[in-house]
Amino acid sequence: MTTTPQPSQASQSTATKPATNRELPLPQSDRDPAHLQGHWLLAGIGKRVLRILRNVLGNKDIRARVLNMKHTFDKYRNELTGIAFVVRKPEA
């Protein structure tokens, strides 16, 4: 009767596991965020941005303000070197 050889314990413990999604770097993650495509920038930031986007998409007034800012930024694209936002948290 022949038996199939079993792998040794040492070879099992040294085998590399496949990387999980959390361990894999995002594409273009080595680039400066200012030069990333928008969807990769959002992917790197995560669900915090999704919460903001939900508010923007769900509120007509906020959406209008954001689109107005976008048009202004597009208009002065060559003159802008930086943008800062000063925000206040609404009182509960």
mmCIF file with all atom_site columns, C-alpha atoms in Angstrom:
data_model
loop_
_atom_site.group_PDB
_atom_site.id
_atom_site.type_symbol
_atom_site.label_atom_id
_atom_site.label_alt_id
_atom_site.label_comp_id
_atom_site.label_asym_id
_atom_site.label_entity_id
_atom_site.label_seq_id
_atom_site.pdbx_PDB_ins_code
_atom_site.Cartn_x
_atom_site.Cartn_y
_atom_site.Cartn_z
_atom_site.occupancy
_atom_site.B_iso_or_equiv
_atom_site.pdbx_formal_charge
_atom_site.auth_seq_id
_atom_site.auth_comp_id
_atom_site.auth_asym_id
_atom_site.auth_atom_id
_atom_site.pdbx_PDB_model_num
ATOM 1  C CA . MET A 1 1  ? 0.000   0.000  0.000   1.00 0.00 ? 1  MET A CA 1
ATOM 2  C CA . THR A 1 2  ? 1.470   3.370  -1.014  1.00 0.00 ? 2  THR A CA 1
ATOM 3  C CA . THR A 1 3  ? 0.786   6.642  0.733   1.00 0.00 ? 3  THR A CA 1
ATOM 4  C CA . THR A 1 4  ? 0.987   10.151 -0.589  1.00 0.00 ? 4  THR A CA 1
ATOM 5  C CA . PRO A 1 5  ? 3.668   12.186 1.179   1.00 0.00 ? 5  PRO A CA 1
ATOM 6  C CA . GLN A 1 6  ? 2.222   14.948 3.370   1.00 0.00 ? 6  GLN A CA 1
ATOM 7  C CA . PRO A 1 7  ? 3.826   18.399 3.393   1.00 0.00 ? 7  PRO A CA 1
ATOM 8  C CA . SER A 1 8  ? 5.849   19.046 6.504   1.00 0.00 ? 8  SER A CA 1
ATOM 9  C CA . GLN A 1 9  ? 4.755   21.514 9.142   1.00 0.00 ? 9  GLN A CA 1
ATOM 10 C CA . ALA A 1 10 ? 7.753   23.737 8.336   1.00 0.00 ? 10 ALA A CA 1
ATOM 11 C CA . SER A 1 11 ? 6.807   24.133 4.695   1.00 0.00 ? 11 SER A CA 1
ATOM 12 C CA . GLN A 1 12 ? 3.222   25.019 5.618   1.00 0.00 ? 12 GLN A CA 1
ATOM 13 C CA . SER A 1 13 ? 4.240   27.747 8.046   1.00 0.00 ? 13 SER A CA 1
ATOM 14 C CA . THR A 1 14 ? 6.669   29.370 5.614   1.00 0.00 ? 14 THR A CA 1
ATOM 15 C CA . ALA A 1 15 ? 4.212   29.435 2.721   1.00 0.00 ? 15 ALA A CA 1
ATOM 16 C CA . THR A 1 16 ? 3.178   32.975 1.872   1.00 0.00 ? 16 THR A CA 1
ATOM 17 C CA . LYS A 1 17 ? -0.466  33.836 2.188   1.00 0.00 ? 17 LYS A CA 1
ATOM 18 C CA . PRO A 1 18 ? -2.136  35.784 -0.592  1.00 0.00 ? 18 PRO A CA 1
ATOM 19 C CA . ALA A 1 19 ? -2.440  39.458 0.293   1.00 0.00 ? 19 ALA A CA 1
ATOM 20 C CA . THR A 1 20 ? -5.823  40.744 1.347   1.00 0.00 ? 20 THR A CA 1
ATOM 21 C CA . ASN A 1 21 ? -7.333  43.833 -0.245  1.00 0.00 ? 21 ASN A CA 1
ATOM 22 C CA . ARG A 1 22 ? -6.304  45.922 2.772   1.00 0.00 ? 22 ARG A CA 1
ATOM 23 C CA . GLU A 1 23 ? -2.656  44.945 2.293   1.00 0.00 ? 23 GLU A CA 1
ATOM 24 C CA . LEU A 1 24 ? -2.540  45.747 -1.418  1.00 0.00 ? 24 LEU A CA 1
ATOM 25 C CA . PRO A 1 25 ? -1.664  49.345 -2.302  1.00 0.00 ? 25 PRO A CA 1
ATOM 26 C CA . LEU A 1 26 ? -4.104  51.293 -4.414  1.00 0.00 ? 26 LEU A CA 1
ATOM 27 C CA . PRO A 1 27 ? -3.026  51.974 -7.979  1.00 0.00 ? 27 PRO A CA 1
ATOM 28 C CA . GLN A 1 28 ? -1.173  55.286 -8.278  1.00 0.00 ? 28 GLN A CA 1
ATOM 29 C CA . SER A 1 29 ? -0.756  55.423 -4.471  1.00 0.00 ? 29 SER A CA 1
ATOM 30 C CA . ASP A 1 30 ? 2.863   56.474 -4.945  1.00 0.00 ? 30 ASP A CA 1
ATOM 31 C CA . ARG A 1 31 ? 1.784   59.692 -6.699  1.00 0.00 ? 31 ARG A CA 1
ATOM 32 C CA . ASP A 1 32 ? 1.192   63.080 -5.162  1.00 0.00 ? 32 ASP A CA 1
ATOM 33 C CA . PRO A 1 33 ? -2.558  63.431 -4.391  1.00 0.00 ? 33 PRO A CA 1
ATOM 34 C CA . ALA A 1 34 ? -2.656  66.640 -6.450  1.00 0.00 ? 34 ALA A CA 1
ATOM 35 C CA . HIS A 1 35 ? -1.891  64.586 -9.558  1.00 0.00 ? 35 HIS A CA 1
ATOM 36 C CA . LEU A 1 36 ? -4.273  61.674 -8.954  1.00 0.00 ? 36 LEU A CA 1
ATOM 37 C CA . GLN A 1 37 ? -7.399  61.034 -10.940 1.00 0.00 ? 37 GLN A CA 1
ATOM 38 C CA . GLY A 1 38 ? -10.465 61.812 -8.862  1.00 0.00 ? 38 GLY A CA 1
ATOM 39 C CA . HIS A 1 39 ? -11.700 58.259 -8.389  1.00 0.00 ? 39 HIS A CA 1
ATOM 40 C CA . TRP A 1 40 ? -8.295  57.094 -7.076  1.00 0.00 ? 40 TRP A CA 1
ATOM 41 C CA . LEU A 1 41 ? -8.160  60.014 -4.694  1.00 0.00 ? 41 LEU A CA 1
ATOM 42 C CA . LEU A 1 42 ? -11.615 59.118 -3.371  1.00 0.00 ? 42 LEU A CA 1
ATOM 43 C CA . ALA A 1 43 ? -10.648 55.449 -3.066  1.00 0.00 ? 43 ALA A CA 1
ATOM 44 C CA . GLY A 1 44 ? -7.702  56.415 -0.894  1.00 0.00 ? 44 GLY A CA 1
ATOM 45 C CA . ILE A 1 45 ? -9.757  58.647 1.363   1.00 0.00 ? 45 ILE A CA 1
ATOM 46 C CA . GLY A 1 46 ? -12.508 56.104 1.926   1.00 0.00 ? 46 GLY A CA 1
ATOM 47 C CA . LYS A 1 47 ? -15.934 56.232 3.457   1.00 0.00 ? 47 LYS A CA 1
ATOM 48 C CA . ARG A 1 48 ? -15.496 59.657 5.062   1.00 0.00 ? 48 ARG A CA 1
ATOM 49 C CA . VAL A 1 49 ? -15.793 61.133 1.591   1.00 0.00 ? 49 VAL A CA 1
ATOM 50 C CA . LEU A 1 50 ? -18.754 58.932 0.780   1.00 0.00 ? 50 LEU A CA 1
ATOM 51 C CA . ARG A 1 51 ? -20.583 60.462 3.738   1.00 0.00 ? 51 ARG A CA 1
ATOM 52 C CA . ILE A 1 52 ? -19.870 63.952 2.395   1.00 0.00 ? 52 ILE A CA 1
ATOM 53 C CA . LEU A 1 53 ? -20.920 62.937 -1.116  1.00 0.00 ? 53 LEU A CA 1
ATOM 54 C CA . ARG A 1 54 ? -24.175 61.504 0.231   1.00 0.00 ? 54 ARG A CA 1
ATOM 55 C CA . ASN A 1 55 ? -24.918 64.878 1.823   1.00 0.00 ? 55 ASN A CA 1
ATOM 56 C CA . VAL A 1 56 ? -24.018 66.767 -1.350  1.00 0.00 ? 56 VAL A CA 1
ATOM 57 C CA . LEU A 1 57 ? -26.081 64.529 -3.601  1.00 0.00 ? 57 LEU A CA 1
ATOM 58 C CA . GLY A 1 58 ? -29.035 64.462 -1.224  1.00 0.00 ? 58 GLY A CA 1
ATOM 59 C CA . ASN A 1 59 ? -29.295 68.209 -0.636  1.00 0.00 ? 59 ASN A CA 1
ATOM 60 C CA . LYS A 1 60 ? -30.233 70.479 -3.531  1.00 0.00 ? 60 LYS A CA 1
ATOM 61 C CA . ASP A 1 61 ? -28.811 73.653 -1.922  1.00 0.00 ? 61 ASP A CA 1
ATOM 62 C CA . ILE A 1 62 ? -25.457 72.064 -1.086  1.00 0.00 ? 62 ILE A CA 1
ATOM 63 C CA . ARG A 1 63 ? -25.244 70.586 -4.581  1.00 0.00 ? 63 ARG A CA 1
ATOM 64 C CA . ALA A 1 64 ? -25.822 74.017 -6.151  1.00 0.00 ? 64 ALA A CA 1
ATOM 65 C CA . ARG A 1 65 ? -23.088 75.576 -3.979  1.00 0.00 ? 65 ARG A CA 1
ATOM 66 C CA . VAL A 1 66 ? -20.609 72.824 -4.850  1.00 0.00 ? 66 VAL A CA 1
ATOM 67 C CA . LEU A 1 67 ? -21.327 73.147 -8.577  1.00 0.00 ? 67 LEU A CA 1
ATOM 68 C CA . ASN A 1 68 ? -20.886 76.921 -8.326  1.00 0.00 ? 68 ASN A CA 1
ATOM 69 C CA . MET A 1 69 ? -17.502 76.393 -6.646  1.00 0.00 ? 69 MET A CA 1
ATOM 70 C CA . LYS A 1 70 ? -16.521 73.910 -9.366  1.00 0.00 ? 70 LYS A CA 1
ATOM 71 C CA . HIS A 1 71 ? -17.333 76.419 -12.104 1.00 0.00 ? 71 HIS A CA 1
ATOM 72 C CA . THR A 1 72 ? -15.315 79.094 -10.298 1.00 0.00 ? 72 THR A CA 1
ATOM 73 C CA . PHE A 1 73 ? -12.337 76.748 -9.856  1.00 0.00 ? 73 PHE A CA 1
ATOM 74 C CA . ASP A 1 74 ? -12.523 75.772 -13.535 1.00 0.00 ? 74 ASP A CA 1
ATOM 75 C CA . LYS A 1 75 ? -12.696 79.420 -14.604 1.00 0.00 ? 75 LYS A CA 1
ATOM 76 C CA . TYR A 1 76 ? -9.594  80.393 -12.600 1.00 0.00 ? 76 TYR A CA 1
ATOM 77 C CA . ARG A 1 77 ? -7.725  77.104 -12.981 1.00 0.00 ? 77 ARG A CA 1
ATOM 78 C CA . ASN A 1 78 ? -4.535  78.727 -14.297 1.00 0.00 ? 78 ASN A CA 1
ATOM 79 C CA . GLU A 1 79 ? -4.471  81.367 -11.561 1.00 0.00 ? 79 GLU A CA 1
ATOM 80 C CA . LEU A 1 80 ? -5.172  79.091 -8.570  1.00 0.00 ? 80 LEU A CA 1
ATOM 81 C CA . THR A 1 81 ? -2.257  77.635 -6.667  1.00 0.00 ? 81 THR A CA 1
ATOM 82 C CA . GLY A 1 82 ? -4.185  76.445 -3.629  1.00 0.00 ? 82 GLY A CA 1
ATOM 83 C CA . ILE A 1 83 ? -7.627  76.313 -2.127  1.00 0.00 ? 83 ILE A CA 1
ATOM 84 C CA . ALA A 1 84 ? -8.526  76.399 1.552   1.00 0.00 ? 84 ALA A CA 1
ATOM 85 C CA . PHE A 1 85 ? -11.935 75.756 3.031   1.00 0.00 ? 85 PHE A CA 1
ATOM 86 C CA . VAL A 1 86 ? -13.075 77.292 6.281   1.00 0.00 ? 86 VAL A CA 1
ATOM 87 C CA . VAL A 1 87 ? -16.065 75.376 7.562   1.00 0.00 ? 87 VAL A CA 1
ATOM 88 C CA . ARG A 1 88 ? -18.148 75.386 10.681  1.00 0.00 ? 88 ARG A CA 1
ATOM 89 C CA . LYS A 1 89 ? -19.958 72.463 12.180  1.00 0.00 ? 89 LYS A CA 1
ATOM 90 C CA . PRO A 1 90 ? -23.675 73.123 12.590  1.00 0.00 ? 90 PRO A CA 1
ATOM 91 C CA . GLU A 1 91 ? -24.824 73.190 16.180  1.00 0.00 ? 91 GLU A CA 1
ATOM 92 C CA . ALA A 1 92 ? -26.753 70.105 17.205  1.00 0.00 ? 92 ALA A CA 1
#
